Amino acid sequence: MKVYNTLTRKKEEFVPLEEGKVKMYVCGPTVYNYIHIGNARPMIIFDTVRRYFEYKGYDVNYVSNFTDVDDKIIKKAVEEGVSASEISERYIRAVKEDMEHLNVKPATVHPKATEEIADMLEMIQTLIDKGHAYEKNGTVYFRTRSFPGYGKLSKKNIDELEAGHRDIKVAGEEEKEDAMDFVLWKPKKEGEPFWPSPWSDGRPGWHIECSVMSKKYLGEQIDIHAGGEDLIFPHHENEIAQSEATNDKEFAKYWLHNGFLNIDNKKMSKSEGNFFTVREVGEKYPYEVLRFFMLSGAHYRMPLNFSRELMEAAKNGLERIITAVEKVKGLLDRAEEKEISEEEAGFLSQLEQLNEKFDAAMDDDFNTADAVSVIFEMVKLSNTQIKETSSKEVVQKTYERLTLLCNILGIRAERKEELLDEEIERLIEERQAARKSRDFSRADEIRGLLLEKGIVLEDTREGVRWKRA
Ligand code: AMP
Ligand code: ZN
C-alpha cells in the first residue's frame, strides 16, 4: 500500500511500526460553532483511510481530539453569557451528531484538551528542563532554534521565516527571545478559564495539546498523523518540534494532509464567511450524498470545489448504486438455489477482478475517486448480469461484494424506509423502558436503528424529542 507522505513529498510503501497495527492521530476541530463542510472533509477522508486499513486486516487505533479551550470558544461564551465549557460541550455534541450522519466512525478515543492539562504541564516542564523552552512573565515559549529539525515538514527555512516575522510583533509577546518562538503556556486574562501551573494560572497553547494527547493515547511514535493542509505550518511543524524535542524519537512516520474544500475556488472558512455548515447541506441533500461527493469528487490531496452541479451529480451517482444494490437485494429471497452456469462463473471472476481493481486504486494513496469508478463498473455489470433466473449463490455474492466495497468507503447503499410516526413513538418508548431497566446496549441499539432511518433523538429535560434528519 502506498501513501503520500508530506514529510518526504513522496509516495511511500506503508510499513507499520508494529505488525498488523496502525496508530493514527487526526487533528480535530475547535468546538465553538457547528462544523462546516470544509471541516468535514478530513473527517470523511481519514475515516475512509481507517476503514480501508481495517478491511486490510489492521487493528487501527484512531485518536482525534477536540480543542475545547481557545480564544474563539471564550469569545463565544462571553457573547452568550455562559461558561466556555457550556459552549464546547454543546458543539462537541453537535460534531458527534454530524459525524454519525456522515457515517464517520467514532474515534477509538476522542480526548479533550481540558482533560489532559496535567500531562501538558509535564511535557512543558520536560521541555524547560531540557533547554527547549523558557518562561517569561508567566508565559512559556518553545525555543524554536533549539530544535535542529525545525522546518522539515513544511520545507521552510528558519532564517527565511525569521526574516518574514521580524516586523510582525504579536502584542504581549515582546519578551520572546526570538520571533520564531511559540507559546506553550499562557497566563489567563480576566474572566478566562484557567488551570494552576508552576509558571502562572493560565492555559495551554494549541500545538502542545496534540503532542500530549498523541503521546498519551498512542505512544511516543505513531504511524500516521493527519489533518487539513493548512495545519502543515505552523501547527504540525510545531508538534514535531515539541514531540521530538521531548521524546528524542521520530514523532510520526507518515504525514497525510487533505486539500481544501473550496467555494468558487476559494478555501471555505469560518473567518471568510464563505461556508455552509454540515447541517445546512444536510437539509438540502441526504448526508450520504455529501460523503459520496467528498470521495468521488477529487483525490483527497487535491482541491475540491463545492457546487450544486457536483452535488447533483453525486446524488444521481449514489442513486444509481443504491438502485442496483436494492435490485440485487430484492432478488435474494426469490433466487433459486441451483448450479452456477458457465456464464455466471465468468461473471463471478469478473466481480473478483473488479474487487482487485478497487483495492489497487485504494492502495495507490487512497484514490477514492477511482475506487468509486470501480463500483460503477460493478453496478453496470450487476445490472446486466443479475436477473430473475440467476442462481442464489451468484445473487448473494454480488450483493456481498457490492455492499463490501460501499462499506469500505462508508457509503450506506441502502434506501431508507420511512418509519411511521407511531412506529417511532413505539421504539422511543421501548428505548426508555430499556434505559430504565439499565439495558443500555438495547437502548443504544434502538437509537442506532432510528438513526439509520434518519430519525434523530434528542434527550431533553422534558423527555425525548425526535426529528427527521
Ligand atoms: P479547525 O477547526 O479550523 O482547526 O479545522 C479542523 C480541521 O478541518 C483541520 O484539519 C483543518 O485543516 C480542516 N479544514 C478547515 N477548513 C477546511 C477546508 N476548507 N477544506 C478542507 N479542510 C479544512
Ligand atoms: Zn493538532
Coordinates of C-alpha atoms and ligand atoms in Angstrom, one line a residue:
M1 CA 0.0 0.0 0.0
K2 CA 1.4 3.4 -1.0
V3 CA 0.7 6.6 0.9
Y4 CA 1.9 10.1 0.1
N5 CA 4.0 11.4 2.9
T6 CA 4.2 15.2 3.2
L7 CA 7.4 14.8 5.2
T8 CA 9.2 13.3 2.2
R9 CA 7.0 14.7 -0.6
K10 CA 6.8 11.2 -2.0
K11 CA 4.5 8.2 -2.2
E12 CA 5.9 5.6 0.1
E13 CA 5.2 2.0 0.9
F14 CA 3.2 1.8 4.1
V15 CA 5.2 -0.2 6.7
P16 CA 3.6 -0.1 10.2
L17 CA 5.7 0.4 13.3
E18 CA 4.1 -2.7 14.8
E19 CA 2.9 -5.5 12.6
G20 CA -0.8 -5.6 12.0
K21 CA -1.4 -2.3 13.8
V22 CA -1.9 1.3 12.8
K23 CA -1.6 4.1 15.2
M24 CA -3.1 7.3 13.8
Y25 CA -3.9 10.8 15.1
V26 CA -6.1 13.2 13.3
C27 CA -6.3 16.8 14.4
G28 CA -9.9 17.5 15.4
P29 CA -12.0 20.7 15.3
T30 CA -12.0 23.6 17.7
V31 CA -15.5 23.5 19.1
Y32 CA -17.1 26.9 19.1
N33 CA -19.7 26.5 16.3
Y34 CA -21.3 24.0 14.0
I35 CA -18.7 22.5 11.7
H36 CA -18.7 23.5 8.1
I37 CA -18.3 21.0 5.2
G38 CA -14.6 22.0 4.9
N39 CA -14.1 20.7 8.4
A40 CA -16.0 17.5 7.4
R41 CA -13.5 16.8 4.6
P42 CA -10.7 15.5 6.8
M43 CA -13.2 13.6 8.9
I44 CA -14.6 11.8 5.9
I45 CA -11.3 11.2 4.2
F46 CA -9.4 9.9 7.2
D47 CA -12.4 7.8 8.4
T48 CA -12.2 6.2 4.9
V49 CA -8.4 5.7 5.3
R50 CA -9.2 4.0 8.6
R51 CA -11.9 1.8 7.1
Y52 CA -9.5 0.7 4.4
F53 CA -6.8 -0.3 6.8
E54 CA -9.4 -2.2 8.8
Y55 CA -10.6 -4.0 5.6
K56 CA -6.9 -4.9 5.0
G57 CA -6.9 -6.6 8.5
Y58 CA -5.1 -3.9 10.5
D59 CA -6.1 -3.1 14.0
V60 CA -6.4 0.7 13.9
N61 CA -6.1 2.8 17.0
Y62 CA -7.6 6.1 15.8
V63 CA -7.3 9.2 18.0
S64 CA -8.9 12.5 17.2
N65 CA -9.1 15.4 19.7
F66 CA -11.5 18.2 20.5
T67 CA -9.8 21.5 21.1
D68 CA -12.2 22.7 23.8
V69 CA -10.2 25.7 25.2
D70 CA -9.4 28.5 22.8
D71 CA -9.9 32.2 22.2
K72 CA -12.8 31.7 19.9
I73 CA -14.6 29.5 22.4
I74 CA -14.1 32.1 25.1
K75 CA -15.3 34.9 22.9
K76 CA -18.5 33.0 22.1
A77 CA -19.0 32.2 25.8
V78 CA -18.7 35.9 26.7
E79 CA -21.1 36.8 23.9
E80 CA -23.7 34.4 25.1
G81 CA -23.0 35.0 28.8
V82 CA -22.4 31.3 29.5
S83 CA -19.3 29.3 30.5
A84 CA -16.7 28.2 28.0
S85 CA -17.4 24.6 28.8
E86 CA -21.1 25.0 28.1
I87 CA -20.1 26.2 24.6
S88 CA -17.6 23.4 24.0
E89 CA -19.8 20.7 25.3
R90 CA -22.7 21.9 23.1
Y91 CA -20.6 21.8 19.9
I92 CA -18.9 18.6 20.8
R93 CA -22.4 17.0 20.9
A94 CA -23.2 18.7 17.6
V95 CA -20.0 17.4 15.9
K96 CA -20.7 13.9 17.1
E97 CA -24.2 14.1 15.6
D98 CA -22.8 15.4 12.4
M99 CA -20.2 12.6 12.3
E100 CA -22.9 10.0 12.9
H101 CA -24.9 11.4 10.0
L102 CA -21.9 11.3 7.7
N103 CA -21.2 7.7 8.8
V104 CA -17.8 8.7 10.3
K105 CA -17.0 6.2 12.9
P106 CA -16.3 7.4 16.4
A107 CA -12.6 7.5 17.1
T108 CA -11.1 4.9 19.4
V109 CA -10.6 7.9 21.8
H110 CA -11.8 11.5 21.4
P111 CA -9.6 13.3 24.0
K112 CA -10.5 16.8 25.1
A113 CA -7.7 19.3 25.7
T114 CA -9.1 20.5 29.0
E115 CA -9.0 16.9 30.4
E116 CA -5.3 16.5 29.6
I117 CA -3.8 19.5 31.3
A118 CA -1.7 17.5 33.8
D119 CA 0.1 15.8 31.0
M120 CA 0.6 19.1 29.2
L121 CA 2.2 20.6 32.3
E122 CA 4.5 17.6 32.4
M123 CA 5.6 17.9 28.8
I124 CA 6.2 21.6 29.1
Q125 CA 8.3 21.0 32.2
T126 CA 10.4 18.4 30.4
L127 CA 11.0 20.9 27.6
I128 CA 12.1 23.5 30.0
D129 CA 14.4 21.1 31.8
K130 CA 16.0 20.1 28.5
G131 CA 16.6 23.7 27.5
H132 CA 13.9 23.6 24.7
A133 CA 11.6 26.0 26.5
Y134 CA 11.7 29.0 28.8
E135 CA 9.4 31.1 30.9
K136 CA 8.9 34.9 30.8
N137 CA 6.4 36.7 33.0
G138 CA 4.2 33.6 33.3
T139 CA 4.3 32.7 29.6
V140 CA 6.3 29.6 28.5
Y141 CA 7.8 29.7 25.0
F142 CA 9.3 26.9 22.9
R143 CA 12.9 27.8 21.9
T144 CA 12.5 27.1 18.2
R145 CA 16.1 27.4 17.3
S146 CA 17.0 24.7 19.9
F147 CA 15.3 22.1 17.6
P148 CA 17.6 21.4 14.6
G149 CA 14.9 19.8 12.5
Y150 CA 12.6 22.8 12.6
G151 CA 11.0 23.3 9.1
K152 CA 11.4 19.7 7.9
L153 CA 7.7 19.1 7.3
S154 CA 6.8 22.4 5.7
K155 CA 10.2 22.7 4.0
K156 CA 10.6 26.2 5.4
N157 CA 14.0 27.6 6.3
I158 CA 14.1 29.1 9.7
D159 CA 16.2 32.1 8.7
E160 CA 13.7 33.0 5.9
L161 CA 10.8 32.5 8.3
E162 CA 12.6 34.8 10.8
A163 CA 13.0 37.5 8.2
G164 CA 9.3 37.4 7.4
H165 CA 8.5 37.5 11.1
R166 CA 10.7 40.4 12.2
D167 CA 8.2 43.2 11.7
I168 CA 5.2 41.1 13.0
K169 CA 5.2 41.8 16.7
V170 CA 2.4 39.9 18.4
A171 CA 1.0 42.1 21.2
G172 CA 2.2 40.8 24.6
E173 CA 4.9 38.6 23.2
E174 CA 7.6 41.2 23.0
E175 CA 9.6 39.4 25.7
K176 CA 10.3 36.4 23.4
E177 CA 13.9 35.5 22.9
D178 CA 13.3 35.0 19.2
A179 CA 10.5 35.9 16.9
M180 CA 10.1 32.3 15.9
D181 CA 9.4 31.0 19.4
F182 CA 5.9 29.9 20.0
V183 CA 3.7 29.7 23.1
L184 CA 3.3 26.5 25.2
W185 CA 1.6 28.1 28.1
K186 CA 0.0 31.5 28.6
P187 CA -1.4 33.3 31.6
K188 CA -5.1 33.9 31.9
K189 CA -6.8 37.1 31.3
E190 CA -9.6 38.4 33.5
G191 CA -12.6 36.1 33.3
E192 CA -10.9 33.4 31.2
P193 CA -10.9 29.7 32.2
F194 CA -7.5 28.7 33.8
W195 CA -5.5 26.0 35.4
P196 CA -2.8 26.4 38.0
S197 CA 0.8 25.8 36.8
P198 CA 4.3 26.4 38.1
W199 CA 4.5 29.4 35.7
S200 CA 1.1 31.1 36.0
D201 CA -2.6 30.5 36.3
G202 CA -3.3 30.0 32.7
R203 CA -4.0 27.7 29.8
P204 CA -2.0 25.7 27.2
G205 CA -1.1 26.8 23.7
W206 CA -2.9 24.9 20.8
H207 CA 0.1 23.0 19.5
I208 CA 1.2 21.3 22.8
E209 CA -2.3 19.8 23.1
C210 CA -1.9 17.5 20.1
S211 CA 1.7 16.4 21.0
V212 CA 0.5 15.4 24.5
M213 CA -2.7 13.7 23.5
S214 CA -1.0 11.8 20.8
K215 CA 1.7 10.6 23.2
K216 CA -0.8 9.7 25.9
Y217 CA -3.1 7.6 23.7
L218 CA -0.8 6.3 21.0
G219 CA 2.7 6.4 22.4
E220 CA 5.9 8.3 21.6
Q221 CA 5.9 7.2 18.0
I222 CA 2.9 6.9 15.7
D223 CA 2.4 5.7 12.2
I224 CA 0.1 8.4 10.8
H225 CA -0.6 12.0 11.7
A226 CA -3.2 13.7 9.6
G227 CA -5.2 16.8 9.1
G228 CA -6.0 19.5 6.5
E229 CA -3.1 21.1 4.6
D230 CA -3.5 24.4 6.4
L231 CA -2.2 22.6 9.5
I232 CA 1.2 21.7 8.0
F233 CA 2.6 25.1 9.1
P234 CA 2.8 26.1 11.9
H235 CA 0.7 23.5 13.7
H236 CA 2.2 20.3 12.6
E237 CA 5.7 21.7 12.3
N238 CA 5.4 22.8 15.9
E239 CA 4.0 19.5 17.0
I240 CA 7.1 17.8 15.6
A241 CA 9.4 20.2 17.3
Q242 CA 7.7 19.7 20.7
S243 CA 7.3 15.9 20.5
E244 CA 10.8 15.1 19.1
A245 CA 12.5 17.5 21.5
T246 CA 10.7 15.8 24.4
N247 CA 11.0 12.1 23.3
D248 CA 14.2 12.1 21.2
K249 CA 12.4 9.9 18.7
E250 CA 10.8 10.4 15.3
F251 CA 7.2 11.5 16.1
A252 CA 5.1 10.3 13.2
K253 CA 6.3 8.2 10.3
Y254 CA 3.7 9.4 7.7
W255 CA 2.1 12.8 7.5
L256 CA -1.1 12.9 5.5
H257 CA -2.9 16.1 4.5
N258 CA -6.1 16.7 2.7
G259 CA -6.6 19.5 0.2
F260 CA -9.1 22.3 0.7
L261 CA -12.8 22.2 0.1
N262 CA -13.4 25.4 -1.9
I263 CA -16.2 27.6 -2.9
D264 CA -15.7 29.5 -6.1
N265 CA -12.1 28.2 -5.9
K266 CA -11.5 29.9 -2.6
K267 CA -11.0 27.9 0.7
M268 CA -14.1 27.5 2.7
S269 CA -13.5 29.1 6.0
K270 CA -15.4 30.5 9.0
S271 CA -13.3 33.7 9.1
E272 CA -14.1 34.4 5.4
G273 CA -17.8 33.7 5.9
N274 CA -18.0 31.7 2.7
F275 CA -19.1 28.5 4.4
F276 CA -22.0 26.1 4.7
T277 CA -22.4 24.0 7.8
V278 CA -22.8 20.3 7.5
R279 CA -26.3 20.8 8.9
E280 CA -27.3 23.3 6.2
V281 CA -26.2 21.0 3.4
G282 CA -28.0 18.1 5.3
E283 CA -31.3 19.9 4.9
K284 CA -30.9 20.0 1.1
Y285 CA -29.3 16.7 0.4
P286 CA -29.2 13.4 2.3
Y287 CA -25.9 13.2 4.3
E288 CA -24.8 10.2 2.3
V289 CA -24.7 12.4 -0.8
L290 CA -22.3 14.8 0.9
R291 CA -20.0 11.9 1.9
F292 CA -20.2 10.5 -1.6
F293 CA -19.4 13.9 -3.1
M294 CA -16.2 14.2 -1.0
L295 CA -15.0 10.7 -2.0
S296 CA -15.9 10.8 -5.7
G297 CA -15.2 14.4 -6.5
A298 CA -11.4 14.5 -6.3
H299 CA -8.4 12.8 -4.9
Y300 CA -8.1 13.8 -1.2
R301 CA -4.9 15.8 -1.7
M302 CA -6.5 17.9 -4.5
P303 CA -8.7 20.9 -4.0
L304 CA -12.4 20.1 -4.3
N305 CA -14.9 22.8 -5.4
F306 CA -18.3 22.7 -3.8
S307 CA -21.1 23.4 -6.2
R308 CA -24.8 22.5 -6.8
E309 CA -23.9 20.7 -10.0
L310 CA -21.3 18.5 -8.4
M311 CA -23.7 17.7 -5.6
E312 CA -26.5 16.9 -8.1
A313 CA -24.0 14.6 -9.9
A314 CA -23.1 12.9 -6.6
K315 CA -26.8 12.5 -5.8
N316 CA -27.5 10.8 -9.2
G317 CA -24.4 8.6 -9.0
L318 CA -25.3 7.4 -5.5
E319 CA -28.9 6.8 -6.6
R320 CA -27.6 4.6 -9.4
I321 CA -25.6 2.5 -6.9
I322 CA -28.4 2.2 -4.4
T323 CA -30.9 1.2 -7.2
A324 CA -28.5 -1.6 -8.2
V325 CA -28.0 -2.8 -4.7
E326 CA -31.7 -2.8 -4.0
K327 CA -32.4 -4.8 -7.1
V328 CA -29.9 -7.5 -6.1
K329 CA -31.2 -7.4 -2.6
G330 CA -34.8 -7.8 -3.8
L331 CA -33.8 -10.9 -5.8
L332 CA -32.0 -12.5 -2.8
D333 CA -35.1 -14.1 -1.3
R334 CA -36.6 -15.2 -4.7
A335 CA -33.5 -16.5 -6.4
E336 CA -33.3 -20.3 -6.9
E337 CA -30.6 -22.5 -5.4
K338 CA -29.1 -24.1 -8.4
E339 CA -25.8 -25.0 -10.1
I340 CA -23.9 -21.9 -11.3
S341 CA -23.8 -21.7 -15.1
E342 CA -20.6 -21.2 -17.0
E343 CA -21.6 -17.6 -17.8
E344 CA -22.2 -17.0 -14.2
A345 CA -18.8 -18.4 -13.2
G346 CA -17.3 -15.9 -15.7
F347 CA -19.3 -13.1 -14.1
L348 CA -18.1 -14.1 -10.6
S349 CA -14.5 -13.9 -11.7
Q350 CA -15.1 -10.5 -13.2
L351 CA -16.5 -9.4 -9.9
E352 CA -13.4 -10.6 -8.2
Q353 CA -11.2 -8.7 -10.7
L354 CA -13.1 -5.6 -10.0
N355 CA -12.6 -6.0 -6.3
E356 CA -8.9 -6.2 -7.0
K357 CA -9.0 -3.1 -9.2
F358 CA -10.8 -1.4 -6.3
D359 CA -8.0 -2.4 -3.9
A360 CA -5.4 -1.2 -6.4
A361 CA -7.0 2.2 -6.5
M362 CA -7.1 2.4 -2.8
D363 CA -3.5 1.1 -2.5
D364 CA -2.4 4.0 -4.6
D365 CA -2.6 6.7 -1.9
F366 CA -6.3 6.1 -1.3
N367 CA -7.6 7.1 -4.7
T368 CA -11.3 7.0 -3.7
A369 CA -12.4 8.7 -6.9
D370 CA -11.0 5.7 -8.9
A371 CA -12.4 3.3 -6.3
V372 CA -15.9 4.8 -6.9
S373 CA -15.5 4.4 -10.7
V374 CA -14.8 0.7 -10.0
I375 CA -18.1 0.5 -8.0
F376 CA -19.9 2.0 -11.0
E377 CA -18.3 -0.7 -13.2
M378 CA -19.6 -3.3 -10.8
V379 CA -23.0 -1.7 -10.8
K380 CA -23.1 -1.8 -14.6
L381 CA -22.0 -5.5 -14.7
S382 CA -24.5 -6.4 -12.0
N383 CA -27.4 -4.6 -13.8
T384 CA -26.8 -6.6 -17.0
Q385 CA -25.9 -10.0 -15.4
I386 CA -28.2 -10.4 -12.4
K387 CA -31.7 -11.4 -13.4
E388 CA -34.8 -13.3 -12.0
T389 CA -33.2 -16.5 -13.3
S390 CA -29.8 -16.0 -11.7
S391 CA -28.7 -18.6 -9.2
K392 CA -28.9 -17.7 -5.5
E393 CA -25.2 -18.1 -4.9
V394 CA -24.4 -15.6 -7.6
V395 CA -27.0 -13.1 -6.4
Q396 CA -25.7 -13.5 -2.9
K397 CA -22.1 -12.9 -3.9
T398 CA -22.9 -9.9 -6.0
Y399 CA -24.8 -8.4 -3.1
E400 CA -22.0 -9.1 -0.7
R401 CA -19.3 -7.7 -3.0
L402 CA -21.2 -4.5 -3.8
T403 CA -22.0 -3.8 -0.2
L404 CA -18.5 -4.6 0.9
L405 CA -16.9 -2.0 -1.4
C406 CA -19.5 0.6 -0.4
N407 CA -18.9 -0.1 3.3
I408 CA -15.1 0.4 2.9
L409 CA -15.9 3.9 1.7
G410 CA -18.5 4.3 4.4
I411 CA -21.3 4.7 1.8
R412 CA -24.6 3.4 3.0
A413 CA -26.0 1.8 -0.1
E414 CA -29.5 1.1 1.1
R415 CA -32.6 3.1 0.6
K416 CA -34.1 4.3 3.9
E417 CA -37.6 3.1 4.5
E418 CA -39.7 5.8 6.0
L419 CA -40.9 5.0 9.5
L420 CA -44.4 6.0 10.5
D421 CA -44.8 8.4 13.5
E422 CA -46.4 5.7 15.6
E423 CA -43.6 3.2 14.9
I424 CA -41.1 5.9 16.0
E425 CA -43.0 6.6 19.2
R426 CA -43.2 2.9 20.0
L427 CA -39.4 2.5 19.5
I428 CA -38.7 5.5 21.7
E429 CA -40.9 4.0 24.5
E430 CA -39.1 0.7 24.2
R431 CA -35.8 2.6 24.5
Q432 CA -37.0 4.4 27.6
A433 CA -38.0 1.1 29.1
A434 CA -34.6 -0.4 28.2
R435 CA -32.8 2.5 29.9
K436 CA -35.0 2.2 33.0
S437 CA -34.0 -1.4 33.3
R438 CA -30.4 -0.4 32.7
D439 CA -30.3 -2.4 29.4
F440 CA -28.1 0.3 27.8
S441 CA -27.0 -1.8 24.9
R442 CA -30.6 -2.3 23.8
A443 CA -31.2 1.4 24.3
D444 CA -28.2 2.3 22.1
E445 CA -29.3 -0.3 19.5
I446 CA -32.7 1.4 19.2
R447 CA -31.1 4.8 18.9
G448 CA -28.9 3.4 16.1
L449 CA -31.8 1.8 14.4
L450 CA -33.8 5.0 14.4
L451 CA -30.7 6.9 13.1
E452 CA -30.4 4.5 10.2
K453 CA -33.9 5.5 9.3
G454 CA -33.0 9.2 9.5
I455 CA -34.6 9.8 12.9
V456 CA -32.5 11.8 15.4
L457 CA -33.3 11.7 19.1
E458 CA -32.6 14.4 21.5
D459 CA -32.8 13.8 25.2
T460 CA -34.1 16.9 26.9
R461 CA -35.2 17.6 30.5
E462 CA -38.8 17.4 29.3
G463 CA -38.3 14.0 27.7
V464 CA -37.2 12.6 24.4
R465 CA -37.7 14.7 21.3
W466 CA -37.2 13.4 17.8
K467 CA -36.9 14.8 14.3
R468 CA -36.3 13.6 10.8
A469 CA -32.8 14.4 9.6
Ligands
AMP1 P1 -10.2 23.9 12.6 O1 -11.4 23.7 13.5 O2 -10.2 25.2 11.8 O3 -8.9 23.7 13.3 O4 -10.3 22.8 11.5 C1 -10.5 21.4 11.7 C2 -9.9 20.6 10.6 O5 -10.6 21.0 9.3 C3 -8.5 20.8 10.3 O6 -7.9 19.5 9.9 C4 -8.4 21.7 9.1 O7 -7.3 21.6 8.3 C5 -9.7 21.3 8.3 N1 -10.2 22.3 7.4 C6 -10.7 23.5 7.7 N2 -11.1 24.2 6.6 C7 -11.0 23.3 5.6 C8 -11.4 23.4 4.2 N3 -11.9 24.5 3.6 N4 -11.1 22.3 3.4 C9 -10.5 21.2 4.0 N5 -10.2 21.1 5.3 C10 -10.4 22.1 6.1
ZN2 ZN -3.3 19.0 16.0

